[in-house]
Short mmCIF file of C-alpha atoms in Angstrom, two decimals:
data_model
loop_
_atom_site.label_atom_id
_atom_site.label_comp_id
_atom_site.label_asym_id
_atom_site.label_seq_id
_atom_site.Cartn_x
_atom_site.Cartn_y
_atom_site.Cartn_z
CA MET A 25 -0.06 0.03 -0.24
CA ASP A 26 2.98 2.36 1.00
CA THR A 27 4.22 1.47 -2.31
CA VAL A 28 1.50 2.65 -4.46
CA PHE A 29 1.24 6.06 -2.46
CA VAL A 30 5.18 6.82 -3.26
CA ALA A 31 4.05 6.09 -6.86
CA LEU A 32 1.74 8.35 -7.21
CA ARG A 33 4.08 10.66 -5.34
CA VAL A 34 6.17 10.62 -7.83
CA LEU A 35 4.14 10.55 -10.82
CA LEU A 36 2.22 13.83 -9.23
CA SER A 37 5.88 15.54 -8.96
CA LEU A 38 6.95 14.80 -12.35
CA ALA A 39 3.55 15.85 -13.67
CA ALA A 40 3.79 18.91 -11.93
CA VAL A 41 7.59 19.91 -13.21
CA LEU A 42 6.91 18.66 -16.57
CA ALA A 43 3.53 21.39 -16.33
CA LEU A 44 5.50 24.13 -14.82
CA LEU A 45 8.68 23.96 -17.88
CA TRP A 46 5.84 23.80 -20.54
CA TYR A 47 4.18 27.32 -18.85
CA ALA A 48 7.75 28.67 -18.97
CA GLN A 49 8.35 27.35 -22.35
CA ARG A 50 5.04 29.29 -23.76
CA ARG A 51 6.09 31.96 -21.62
CA ILE A 52 9.39 32.84 -23.04
CA THR A 53 8.35 32.04 -26.54
CA ARG A 54 5.34 34.37 -26.69
CA GLY A 55 6.87 37.44 -27.93
CA LYS A 56 8.82 36.10 -30.86
CA ALA A 57 6.83 36.16 -34.43
CA ARG A 58 7.12 32.48 -35.37
CA GLY A 59 5.73 32.68 -38.97
CA LYS A 60 7.75 35.91 -40.32
CA ALA A 61 11.36 35.11 -38.79
CA ALA A 62 11.35 31.54 -39.81
CA GLU A 63 11.06 32.39 -43.75
CA LEU A 64 13.52 35.07 -43.08
CA VAL A 65 16.22 33.27 -45.09
CA THR A 66 15.01 30.62 -47.70
CA VAL A 67 17.73 28.34 -49.09
CA VAL A 68 17.00 27.69 -52.73
CA GLY A 69 20.05 25.49 -53.36
CA ARG A 70 23.67 24.12 -53.08
CA GLN A 71 26.09 22.29 -55.58
CA GLY A 72 29.45 21.37 -53.88
CA ILE A 73 32.55 22.10 -55.96
CA GLY A 74 34.83 20.67 -54.05
CA LEU A 75 35.91 19.39 -50.62
CA LYS A 76 35.30 22.44 -48.68
CA ALA A 77 33.43 25.11 -51.36
CA SER A 78 30.25 25.10 -52.27
CA VAL A 79 28.35 27.74 -54.03
CA VAL A 80 24.62 28.66 -52.50
CA VAL A 81 21.47 30.89 -53.62
CA VAL A 82 19.41 32.09 -50.85
CA ASP A 83 16.46 34.46 -51.19
CA VAL A 84 16.63 37.59 -48.58
CA GLU A 85 13.27 39.38 -48.17
CA GLY A 86 13.24 39.79 -52.33
CA THR A 87 16.23 39.66 -53.33
CA ARG A 88 18.33 36.89 -54.64
CA PHE A 89 21.91 35.41 -53.40
CA LEU A 90 24.59 33.59 -55.04
CA LEU A 91 27.16 32.88 -52.19
CA GLY A 92 30.41 31.38 -52.71
CA VAL A 93 30.90 29.00 -49.28
CA THR A 94 34.38 28.22 -48.90
CA GLU A 95 35.81 27.19 -44.88
CA HIS A 96 36.59 30.19 -43.86
CA ALA A 97 34.21 32.55 -45.82
CA VAL A 98 31.61 33.60 -47.09
CA THR A 99 31.61 35.48 -50.56
CA VAL A 100 28.37 37.49 -52.40
CA LEU A 101 29.30 36.20 -55.99
CA HIS A 102 25.94 38.13 -57.56
CA SER A 103 22.83 39.44 -56.60
CA SER A 104 19.36 40.46 -58.37
CA ASP A 105 15.77 40.55 -57.67
CA ALA A 106 14.26 36.78 -56.57
CA PRO A 107 12.06 35.78 -59.33
CA ALA A 108 8.35 36.06 -58.80
CA ALA A 109 8.04 32.10 -58.31
CA SER A 110 10.39 32.49 -55.07
CA ARG A 111 8.10 34.48 -53.36
CA ALA A 112 5.42 32.66 -54.32
CA THR A 113 3.90 30.02 -51.52
CA ALA A 114 5.91 26.48 -51.44
CA SER A 115 3.26 24.82 -53.19
CA ASP A 116 3.20 26.81 -55.92
CA ALA A 117 7.29 27.69 -56.67
CA GLU A 118 9.06 25.53 -59.04
CA SER A 119 11.26 22.58 -57.19
CA PRO A 120 14.40 24.07 -55.91
CA SER A 121 16.73 22.89 -57.90
CA ASP A 122 15.03 24.26 -61.01
CA ALA A 123 15.32 27.65 -59.26
CA PHE A 124 19.20 26.95 -58.60
CA ALA A 125 19.82 26.07 -62.44
CA ALA A 126 17.53 29.05 -63.53
CA THR A 127 19.70 31.56 -60.88
CA LEU A 128 23.25 29.91 -62.33
CA ALA A 129 22.19 30.60 -66.01
CA GLY A 130 21.75 34.10 -64.99
CA VAL A 131 24.68 35.09 -63.77
CA THR A 132 26.46 34.98 -67.07
CA ASN A 133 30.19 36.52 -66.27
CA ILE A 134 30.66 35.22 -62.50
CA ASP A 135 34.59 35.75 -62.86
CA SER A 136 33.58 39.40 -63.23
CA VAL A 137 31.75 39.43 -60.08
CA SER A 138 34.30 38.41 -57.85
CA THR A 139 38.06 37.81 -57.42
CA THR A 140 37.91 35.35 -54.82
CA SER A 141 35.52 32.94 -56.80
CA GLN A 142 39.25 31.74 -58.43
CA ALA A 143 39.86 30.43 -54.61
CA LEU A 144 36.48 28.18 -55.60
CA ARG A 145 38.27 26.78 -58.73
CA PRO A 146 39.74 23.28 -57.88
CA ARG A 147 43.08 23.35 -59.66
CA ARG A 148 43.39 20.94 -62.88
CA ASN A 149 46.67 21.44 -64.10
CA SER A 150 49.03 20.80 -60.96
CA GLN A 151 51.72 18.21 -61.25
CA PRO A 152 51.97 16.49 -57.77
CA VAL A 153 54.95 17.28 -55.67
CA GLN A 154 57.01 14.60 -54.50
CA ALA A 155 59.44 15.23 -51.34
CA SER A 156 62.85 13.33 -51.82
CA GLY A 157 65.83 13.42 -49.49
CA SER A 158 67.14 13.78 -46.03
CA ILE A 159 64.42 13.69 -43.39
CA LEU A 160 66.57 15.95 -41.68
CA SER A 161 66.85 18.79 -44.38
CA PRO A 162 65.28 22.05 -44.48
CA ALA A 163 64.79 21.56 -48.16
CA THR A 164 62.50 18.36 -47.06
CA TRP A 165 60.48 20.57 -44.69
CA LYS A 166 59.53 22.68 -47.22
CA GLN A 167 58.75 20.32 -50.08
CA THR A 168 56.22 18.84 -47.59
CA ALA A 169 55.18 21.76 -46.73
CA ALA A 170 54.18 22.98 -50.61
CA ALA A 171 53.09 19.78 -51.27
CA LEU A 172 50.19 20.43 -48.43
CA ARG A 173 49.33 23.84 -49.49
CA GLN A 174 48.93 22.07 -53.16
CA ILE A 175 45.97 19.49 -51.87
CA ARG A 176 44.01 21.94 -50.01
#
C-alpha cells in the first residue's frame, strides 16, 4: 500500500515539473514572431564544387544572392531580385533544383563579379609534388609544406 502512494507522489511531482516547464516555454516564446522569422532566409539550392567549397543560392527579403561558401569565408558572387516564383508559396513554386539552375544560368560572367571566385575553382593543371632527400633536410620539409598547401 505504501508503494502505491509513493508511486502516485512521484507521478504527481513529475506532472507538476512538466507543467511548469511547458508554461515557462510558452511564456518565453510568446513574444517571438514565429511565421515571419522562420522564412526570413530561404536556401534555394546548394551545389558542392570541392571538398570544402560550395555555391549557394539564397533568397532574403525579395533579393536572391549567389554565395561562394568556403571553410573560412562566405562571399557574395552575385545578387539580383528574386524571381516571382520564389516569392509564391511553397506549393506554387518550382522545384529547388530548377530555381537553382535558373539562377546560375542568369549569372553570365561570374569571373568579373568577384576575384575570390578563383579560390572556389579546383586546380586541374597542378602536378603532384614528390618529396625527396633526407628527413633532416630543411628543403625536404619545405617541399612537404608546399605539397600540403597544394592539396588544400
